XYZ file of C-alpha atoms in Angstrom:
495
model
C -34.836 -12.068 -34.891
C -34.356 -12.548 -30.785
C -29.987 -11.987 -31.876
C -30.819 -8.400 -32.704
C -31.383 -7.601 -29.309
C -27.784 -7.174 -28.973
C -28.128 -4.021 -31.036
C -30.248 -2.090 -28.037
C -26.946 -1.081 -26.369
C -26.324 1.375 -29.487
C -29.351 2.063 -30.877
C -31.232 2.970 -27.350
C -28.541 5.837 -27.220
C -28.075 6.713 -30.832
C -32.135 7.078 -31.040
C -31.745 9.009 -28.014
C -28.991 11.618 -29.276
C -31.100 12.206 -32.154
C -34.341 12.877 -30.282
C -32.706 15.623 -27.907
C -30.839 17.262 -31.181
C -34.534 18.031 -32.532
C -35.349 20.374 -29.079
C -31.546 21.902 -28.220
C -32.623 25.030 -26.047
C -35.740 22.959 -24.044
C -33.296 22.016 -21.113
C -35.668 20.424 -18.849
C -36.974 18.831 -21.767
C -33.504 17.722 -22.765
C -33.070 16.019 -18.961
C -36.213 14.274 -18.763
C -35.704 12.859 -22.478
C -31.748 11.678 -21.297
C -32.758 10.145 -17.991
C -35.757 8.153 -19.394
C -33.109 6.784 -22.630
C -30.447 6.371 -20.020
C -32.954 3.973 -17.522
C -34.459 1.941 -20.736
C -30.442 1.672 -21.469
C -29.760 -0.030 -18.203
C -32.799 -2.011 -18.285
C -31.908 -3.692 -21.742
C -28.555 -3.988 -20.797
C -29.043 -6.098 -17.528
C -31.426 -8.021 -19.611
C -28.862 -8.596 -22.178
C -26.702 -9.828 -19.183
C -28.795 -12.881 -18.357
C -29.896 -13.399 -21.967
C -26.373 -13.966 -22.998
C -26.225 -16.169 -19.876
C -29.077 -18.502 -20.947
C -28.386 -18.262 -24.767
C -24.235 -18.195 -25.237
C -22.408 -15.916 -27.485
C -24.526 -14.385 -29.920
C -24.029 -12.741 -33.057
C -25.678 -10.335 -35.622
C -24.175 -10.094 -39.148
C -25.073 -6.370 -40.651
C -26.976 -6.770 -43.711
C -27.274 -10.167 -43.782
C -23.712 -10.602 -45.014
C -22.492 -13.938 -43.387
C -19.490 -13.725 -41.066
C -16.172 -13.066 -42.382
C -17.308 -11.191 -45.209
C -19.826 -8.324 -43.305
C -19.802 -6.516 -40.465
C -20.882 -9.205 -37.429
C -21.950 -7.504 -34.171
C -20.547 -9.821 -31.034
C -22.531 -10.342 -27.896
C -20.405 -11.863 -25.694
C -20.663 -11.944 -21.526
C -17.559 -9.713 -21.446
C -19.107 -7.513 -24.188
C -22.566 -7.080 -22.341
C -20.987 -6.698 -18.841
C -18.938 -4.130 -19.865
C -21.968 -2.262 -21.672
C -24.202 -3.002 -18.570
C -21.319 -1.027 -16.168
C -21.529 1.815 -18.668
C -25.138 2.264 -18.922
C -24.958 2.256 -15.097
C -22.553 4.415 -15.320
C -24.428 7.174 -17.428
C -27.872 7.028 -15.608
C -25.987 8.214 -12.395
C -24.119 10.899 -14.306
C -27.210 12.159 -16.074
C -28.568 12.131 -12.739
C -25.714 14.090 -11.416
C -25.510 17.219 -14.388
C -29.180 17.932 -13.627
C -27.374 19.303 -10.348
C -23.952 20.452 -11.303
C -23.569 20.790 -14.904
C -25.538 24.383 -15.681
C -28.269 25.432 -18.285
C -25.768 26.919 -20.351
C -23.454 23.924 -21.125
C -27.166 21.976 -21.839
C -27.995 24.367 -24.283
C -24.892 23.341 -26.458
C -25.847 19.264 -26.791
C -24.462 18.510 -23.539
C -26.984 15.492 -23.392
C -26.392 14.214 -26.930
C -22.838 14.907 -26.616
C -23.261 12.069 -23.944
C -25.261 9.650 -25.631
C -23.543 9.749 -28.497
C -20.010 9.344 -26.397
C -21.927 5.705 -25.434
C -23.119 4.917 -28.778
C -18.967 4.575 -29.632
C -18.395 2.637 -25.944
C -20.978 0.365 -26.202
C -20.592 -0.464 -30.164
C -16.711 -0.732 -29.490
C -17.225 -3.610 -26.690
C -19.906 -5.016 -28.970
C -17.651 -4.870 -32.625
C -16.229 -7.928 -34.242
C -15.304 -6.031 -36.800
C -11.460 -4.509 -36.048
C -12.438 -1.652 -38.664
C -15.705 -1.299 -37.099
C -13.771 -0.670 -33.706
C -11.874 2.017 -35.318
C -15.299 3.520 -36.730
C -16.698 3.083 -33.098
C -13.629 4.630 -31.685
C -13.862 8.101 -33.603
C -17.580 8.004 -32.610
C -16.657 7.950 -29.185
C -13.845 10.672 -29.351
C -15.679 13.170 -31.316
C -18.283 13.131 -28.802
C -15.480 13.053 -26.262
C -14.239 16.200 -28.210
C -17.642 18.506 -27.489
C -18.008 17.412 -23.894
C -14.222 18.220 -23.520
C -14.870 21.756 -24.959
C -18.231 22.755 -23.984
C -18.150 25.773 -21.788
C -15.500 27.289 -23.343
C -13.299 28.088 -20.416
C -9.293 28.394 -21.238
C -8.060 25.470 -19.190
C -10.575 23.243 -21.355
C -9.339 24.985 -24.848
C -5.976 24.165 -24.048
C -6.592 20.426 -22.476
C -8.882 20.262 -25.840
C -5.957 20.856 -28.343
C -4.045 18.713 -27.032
C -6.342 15.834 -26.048
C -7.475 16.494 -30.134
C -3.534 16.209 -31.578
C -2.827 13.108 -29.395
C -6.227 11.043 -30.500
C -5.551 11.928 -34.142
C -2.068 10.567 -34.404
C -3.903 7.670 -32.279
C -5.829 7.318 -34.938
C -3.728 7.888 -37.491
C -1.773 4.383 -36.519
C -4.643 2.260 -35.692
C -5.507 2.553 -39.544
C -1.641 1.753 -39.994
C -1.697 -1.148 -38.239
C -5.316 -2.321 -39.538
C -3.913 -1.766 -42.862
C -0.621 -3.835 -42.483
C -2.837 -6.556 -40.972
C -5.057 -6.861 -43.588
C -2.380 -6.916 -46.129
C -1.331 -10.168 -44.388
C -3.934 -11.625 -43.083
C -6.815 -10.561 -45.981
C -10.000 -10.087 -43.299
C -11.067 -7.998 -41.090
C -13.557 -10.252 -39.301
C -11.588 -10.672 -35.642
C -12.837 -14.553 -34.956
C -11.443 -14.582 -38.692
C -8.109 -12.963 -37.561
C -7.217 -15.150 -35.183
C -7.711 -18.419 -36.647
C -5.752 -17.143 -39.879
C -2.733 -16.170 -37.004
C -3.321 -19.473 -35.999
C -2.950 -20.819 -39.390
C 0.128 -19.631 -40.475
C 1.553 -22.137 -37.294
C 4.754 -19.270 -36.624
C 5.400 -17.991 -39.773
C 5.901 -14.165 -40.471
C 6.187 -13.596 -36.624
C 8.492 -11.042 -37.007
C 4.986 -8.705 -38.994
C 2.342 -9.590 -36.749
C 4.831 -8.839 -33.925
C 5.297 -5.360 -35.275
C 1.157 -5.349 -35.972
C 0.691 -5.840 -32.353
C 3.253 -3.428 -30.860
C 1.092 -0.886 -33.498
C -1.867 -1.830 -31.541
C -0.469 -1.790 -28.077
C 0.323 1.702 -29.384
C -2.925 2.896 -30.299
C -4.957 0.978 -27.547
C -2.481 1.785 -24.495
C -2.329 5.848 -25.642
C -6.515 5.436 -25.164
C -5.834 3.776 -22.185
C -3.034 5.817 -20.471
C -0.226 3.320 -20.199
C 3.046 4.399 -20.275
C 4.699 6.205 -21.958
C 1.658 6.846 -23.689
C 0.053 8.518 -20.417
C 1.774 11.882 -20.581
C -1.671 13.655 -21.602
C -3.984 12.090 -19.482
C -3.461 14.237 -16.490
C -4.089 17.550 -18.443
C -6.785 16.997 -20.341
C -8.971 14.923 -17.494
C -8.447 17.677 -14.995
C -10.103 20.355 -17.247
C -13.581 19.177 -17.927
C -16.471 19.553 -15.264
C -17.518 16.854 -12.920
C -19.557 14.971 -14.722
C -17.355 14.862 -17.868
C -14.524 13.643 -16.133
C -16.295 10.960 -14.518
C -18.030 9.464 -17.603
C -14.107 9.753 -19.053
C -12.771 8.030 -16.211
C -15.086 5.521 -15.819
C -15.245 4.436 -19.556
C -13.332 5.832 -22.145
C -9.769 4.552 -20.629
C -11.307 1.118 -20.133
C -12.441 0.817 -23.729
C -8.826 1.051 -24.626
C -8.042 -1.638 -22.216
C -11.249 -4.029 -23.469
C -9.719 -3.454 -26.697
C -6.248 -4.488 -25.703
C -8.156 -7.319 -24.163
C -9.679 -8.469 -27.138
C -7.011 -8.099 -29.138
C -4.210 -9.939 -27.088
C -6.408 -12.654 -26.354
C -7.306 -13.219 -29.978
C -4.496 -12.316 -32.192
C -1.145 -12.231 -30.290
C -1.689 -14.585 -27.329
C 1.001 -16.953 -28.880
C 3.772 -14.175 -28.831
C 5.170 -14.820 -25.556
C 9.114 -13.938 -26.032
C 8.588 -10.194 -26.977
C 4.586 -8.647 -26.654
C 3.092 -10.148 -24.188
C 6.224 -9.380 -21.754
C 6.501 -6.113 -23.169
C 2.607 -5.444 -22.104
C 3.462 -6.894 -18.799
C 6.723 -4.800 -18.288
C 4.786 -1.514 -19.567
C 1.554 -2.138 -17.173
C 3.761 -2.271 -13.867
C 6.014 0.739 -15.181
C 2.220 2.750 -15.339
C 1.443 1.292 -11.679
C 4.358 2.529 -10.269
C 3.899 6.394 -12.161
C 0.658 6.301 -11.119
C 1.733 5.586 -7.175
C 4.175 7.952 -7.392
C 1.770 10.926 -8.978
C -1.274 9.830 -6.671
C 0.933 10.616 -3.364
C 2.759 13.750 -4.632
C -0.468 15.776 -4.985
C -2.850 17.404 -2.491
C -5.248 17.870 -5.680
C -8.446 15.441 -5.288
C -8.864 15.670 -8.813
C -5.180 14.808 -10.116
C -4.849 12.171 -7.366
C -7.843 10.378 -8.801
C -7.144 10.969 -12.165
C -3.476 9.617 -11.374
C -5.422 6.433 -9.308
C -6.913 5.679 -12.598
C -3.700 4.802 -13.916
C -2.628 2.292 -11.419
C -5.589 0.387 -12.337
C -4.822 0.340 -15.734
C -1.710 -0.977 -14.653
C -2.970 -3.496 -12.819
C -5.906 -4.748 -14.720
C -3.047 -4.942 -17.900
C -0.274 -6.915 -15.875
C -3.180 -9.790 -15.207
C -3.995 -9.615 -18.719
C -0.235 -10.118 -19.637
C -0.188 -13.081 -17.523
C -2.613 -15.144 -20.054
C -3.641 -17.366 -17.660
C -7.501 -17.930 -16.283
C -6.967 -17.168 -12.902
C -5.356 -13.708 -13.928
C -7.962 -13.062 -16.913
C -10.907 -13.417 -14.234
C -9.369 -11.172 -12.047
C -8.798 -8.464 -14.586
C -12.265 -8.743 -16.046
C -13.639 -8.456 -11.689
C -11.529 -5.826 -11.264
C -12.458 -4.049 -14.589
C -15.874 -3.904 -13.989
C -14.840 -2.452 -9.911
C -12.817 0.214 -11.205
C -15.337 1.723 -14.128
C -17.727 2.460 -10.644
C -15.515 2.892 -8.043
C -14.046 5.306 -10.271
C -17.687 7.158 -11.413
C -18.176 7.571 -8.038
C -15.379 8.859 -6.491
C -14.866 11.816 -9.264
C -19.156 12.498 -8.337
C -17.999 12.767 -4.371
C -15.340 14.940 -5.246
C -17.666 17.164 -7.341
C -19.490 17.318 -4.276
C -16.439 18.704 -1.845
C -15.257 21.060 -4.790
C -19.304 22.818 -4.898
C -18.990 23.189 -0.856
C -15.339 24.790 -0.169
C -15.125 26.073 -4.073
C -11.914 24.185 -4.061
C -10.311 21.036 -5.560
C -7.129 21.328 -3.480
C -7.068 19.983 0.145
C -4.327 22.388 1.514
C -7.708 25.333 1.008
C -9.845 23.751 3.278
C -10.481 21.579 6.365
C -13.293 20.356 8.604
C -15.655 19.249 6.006
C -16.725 16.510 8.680
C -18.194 19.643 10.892
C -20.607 20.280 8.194
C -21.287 17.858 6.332
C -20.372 13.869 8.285
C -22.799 11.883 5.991
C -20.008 13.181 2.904
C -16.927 12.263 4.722
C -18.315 8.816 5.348
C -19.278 7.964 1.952
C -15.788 9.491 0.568
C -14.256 6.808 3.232
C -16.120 4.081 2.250
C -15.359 4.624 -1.659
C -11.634 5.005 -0.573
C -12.009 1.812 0.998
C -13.042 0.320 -1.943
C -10.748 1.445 -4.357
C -7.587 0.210 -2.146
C -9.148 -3.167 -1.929
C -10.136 -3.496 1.502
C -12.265 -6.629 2.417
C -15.106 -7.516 1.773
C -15.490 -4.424 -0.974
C -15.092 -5.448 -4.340
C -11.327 -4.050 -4.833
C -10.684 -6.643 -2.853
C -12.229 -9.646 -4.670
C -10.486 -8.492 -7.862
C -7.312 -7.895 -6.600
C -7.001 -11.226 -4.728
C -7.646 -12.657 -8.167
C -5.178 -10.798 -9.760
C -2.302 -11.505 -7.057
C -3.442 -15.054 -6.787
C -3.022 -14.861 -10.302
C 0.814 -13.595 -10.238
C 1.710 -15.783 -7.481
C 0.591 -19.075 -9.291
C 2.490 -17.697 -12.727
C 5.443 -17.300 -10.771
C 5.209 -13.620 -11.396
C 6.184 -12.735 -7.613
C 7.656 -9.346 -8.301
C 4.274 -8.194 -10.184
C 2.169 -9.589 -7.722
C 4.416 -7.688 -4.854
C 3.911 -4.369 -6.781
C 0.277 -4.833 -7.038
C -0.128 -5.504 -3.397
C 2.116 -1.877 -2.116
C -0.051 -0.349 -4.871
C -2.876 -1.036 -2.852
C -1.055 0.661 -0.005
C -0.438 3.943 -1.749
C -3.821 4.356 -3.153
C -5.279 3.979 0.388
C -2.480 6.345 1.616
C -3.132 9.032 -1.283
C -7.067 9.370 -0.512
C -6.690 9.436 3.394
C -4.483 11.936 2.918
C -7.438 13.994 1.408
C -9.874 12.402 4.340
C -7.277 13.250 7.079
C -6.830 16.748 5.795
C -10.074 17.947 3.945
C -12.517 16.230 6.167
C -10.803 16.212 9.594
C -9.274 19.153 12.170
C -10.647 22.450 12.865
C -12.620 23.976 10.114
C -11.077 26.330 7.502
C -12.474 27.684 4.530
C -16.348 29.345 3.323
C -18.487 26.128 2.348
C -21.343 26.915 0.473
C -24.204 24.733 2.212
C -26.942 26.071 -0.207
C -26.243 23.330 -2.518
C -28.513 20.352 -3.253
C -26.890 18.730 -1.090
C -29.035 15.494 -1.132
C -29.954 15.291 -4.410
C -26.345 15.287 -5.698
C -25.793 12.571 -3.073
C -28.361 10.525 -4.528
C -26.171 8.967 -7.654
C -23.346 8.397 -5.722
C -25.480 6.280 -3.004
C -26.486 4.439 -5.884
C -22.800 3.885 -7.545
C -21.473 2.966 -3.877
C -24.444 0.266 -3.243
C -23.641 -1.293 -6.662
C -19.925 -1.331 -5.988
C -20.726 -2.819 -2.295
C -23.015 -5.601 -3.874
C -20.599 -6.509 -6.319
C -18.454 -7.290 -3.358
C -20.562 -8.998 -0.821
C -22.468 -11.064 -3.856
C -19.321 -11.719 -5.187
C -20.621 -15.440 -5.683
C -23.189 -14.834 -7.184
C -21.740 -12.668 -9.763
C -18.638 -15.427 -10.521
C -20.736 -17.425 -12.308
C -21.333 -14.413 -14.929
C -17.469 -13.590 -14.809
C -16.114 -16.971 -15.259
C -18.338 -17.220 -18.737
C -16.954 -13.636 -20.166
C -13.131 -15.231 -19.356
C -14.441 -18.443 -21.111
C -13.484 -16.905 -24.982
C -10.225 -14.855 -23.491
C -8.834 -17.764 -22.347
C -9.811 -20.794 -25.333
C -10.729 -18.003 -28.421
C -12.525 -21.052 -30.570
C -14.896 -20.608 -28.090
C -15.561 -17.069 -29.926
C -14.335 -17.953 -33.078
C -17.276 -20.761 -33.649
C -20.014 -18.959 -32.344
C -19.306 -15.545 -35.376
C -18.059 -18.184 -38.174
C -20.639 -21.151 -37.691
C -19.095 -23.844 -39.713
């Protein structure tokens, strides 16, 4: 009975998103409800985290149904980190929309909308199913589909359409390519998958080759890698605040777990074609991403186009299969869902002061408010890596990584990247915060309380750095089934 606590990560939310649909116009109702389910979430979550560290990889088959023939739910420590991050995650932006978001987007589900958004997250990292990913997937982006949309405004109508046409042809081909690997492979169970692949010892490479370009497809348009990034911009600078940090911070990195996954279980052995070709893509994305980060003055399209460099990197490591490079993509994974959470709250922040998202309409934010300028500076820091900040840690992995692989030119990229990113967001500091000021700044804001879930985000993201140790131990055992899959394959079939 004890393996069904692996479950709480989607029922805690799904329970939640019901409750709140039974009292829609009650908004403070509605907020105390979604911050209570959103703290029991990170409590079971974090408790998951060191139960999966005692116990191993443990499993739940749905129904009963021994694994490969039902639906088996897979808690692994990559799995239950990952959920952990995101249930951090949505506290702090739960915490945020009391401030920000406005009674009338609560009125329209704006706190179910949520929950049920995590209810697809968290069962996609915890699937073993590859159908059940795609049913997890569509839970996630219909969700995704109201929070896009609620309010109504024309720049979200139009991001809307297009962010809808984009994830349905997305979808479209992941059924493709489950369907074509079915017809081969006859399961759906992914420990299954992999040791059939296995089995077949090179035979009918040419099919699962084209099966995991169809994935790479599906997972890296979710993800934004190129040239599958093209809508990303758009559509993430048109919802509010605390949207588009929920969508930065998680729903891009669900496409990357799942490329994880996937490439570490299926296609691992097809090194002469896709596994390059992921490699070749993910530095092509870093170097977009550089390029769009330092060509705007926008806080919100420079982050948004920061999110894409670490897709980048966290996907070259990947590519590199070994487990120096796996352990720094899964540390630097983790960084970026916070780091990035953060940063989009801080900028929410700025944009309720001056009214403005753009740094060339205002200047002297440091006059008014030095305590914001600070914390922006320190979450800069972060992202670019600087020591002892958790960036750092992860990146040094990754590098260390590239270097060892003989990968010199990645590993090169990677470091300038970390260059540009810092130049990009103290080009905001230098301008927005700094020089004489310009601009009306609304002061009457709650100031403080809006601060409150960023402190938190930045504290977590500073620990992770300085008790970098002490997390390793936790990392090392989610790389353990990346890097040898029986390790995952024996604990969901036990033979």
């Amino acid at each position: 009975m004890m393996n069904n606590i692996i479950l709480m990560p989607i029922l805690i939310p799904f329970l939640g998103a019901i409750t709140l649909m039974l009292l829609p116009k009650r908004v403070i109702v509605q907020r105390v409800f979604a911050l209570i389910f959103s703290g029991i979430l990170v409590v079971a979550t974090i408790g998951l985290v060191f139960y999966i560290r005692e116990n191993g990889i443990t499993t739940v088959n749905i129904g009963n149904w021994a694994a490969p023939f039902g639906i088996t739910m897979v808690g692994d420590m990559l799995a239950v980190l990952l959920t952990a991050t995101t249930s951090i995650v949505l506290f702090c932006v739960i915490l945020y929309s009391f401030y920000t978001i406005g009674k009338p987007r609560e009125k329209f589900l704006y706190y179910p909308a949520i929950l049920f958004m995590i209810v697809g997250v968290n069962g996609s990292f915890l699937t073993g199913d590859i159908f059940n990913m795609f049913v997890f997937f569509e839970v996630m982006l219909m969700a995704s589909y109201v929070l896009l949309v609620i309010g109504g405004t024309q720049v979200q109508l139009k991001a809307t359409i297009k962010y809808l046409l984009i994830n349905v042809v997305g979808s479209g081909f992941f059924v493709v390519a489950i369907a074509l690997l079915y017809s081969m492979i006859g399961t759906l169970n992914m420990a299954d998958i992999s040791q059939k692949i296995t089995d077949l010892n090179g035979a009918n490479t040419g099919m699962i080759s084209i099966v995991a370009v169809l994935f790479l497809f599906v997972f890296g348009l979710k993800a934004g890698l190129f040239p599958l990034y093209f809508w990303l911009p758009g559509s993430y600078f048109a919802p509010p605040i605390p949207v588009l940090a929920l969508f930065g911070g998680l729903l891009t990195k669900v496409g990357v777990y799942a490329i994880i996954r996937t490439y570490t279980l299926f296609f691992s052995s097809l090194t002469d074609f896709v596994v390059p070709l992921l490699g070749i893509l993910a530095i092509v994305t870093i170097i977009l991403g550089v390029i769009g980060a330092i060509s705007y003055y926008d806080m919100k399209t420079i982050v948004i186009y920061n999110i894409m460099i670490a897709i980048g990197v966290i996907l070259f490591s990947v590519s590199i299969m070994t487990r120096e490079s796996m352990t720094g993509a899964v540390f630097y994974l983790i960084h970026d869902m916070i780091i990035k959470a953060a940063l989009f709250l801080i900028v929410g922040i700025v944009m309720a002061i001056t009214g403005y998202s753009s740094v060339k309409k205002f200047s002297g934010l440091m006059s008014v408010k030095p305590s914001l300028g600070w914390i922006f500076f320190i979450a800069t820091l972060g992202l670019a890596g600087i020591p002892p900040l958790s960036g750092f840690i992860g990146k040094l992995l990754i590098v260390e990584g590239a270097f060892s692989a003989g990968q010199m030119v990645g590993g090169i990229i990677i470091l300038l990247s970390s260059l540009f990113v810092l130049m990009s967001l103290i080009k905001v500091f230098t301008k927005g915060f700094w020089g004489e000021k310009k601009g009306v700044f609304n002061l009457q804001i709650p100031y403080k309380k809006m601060l409150v879930p960023v402190v938190i985000l930045l504290a977590i993201s500073i620990g992770y750095g300085v008790f970098s140790n002490a997390i390793y131990p936790f990392i090392e055992q989610a790389v353990d089934p990346l890097v040898d899959p029986s390790v995952y394959i024996h604990a969901v079939i036990k033979e």
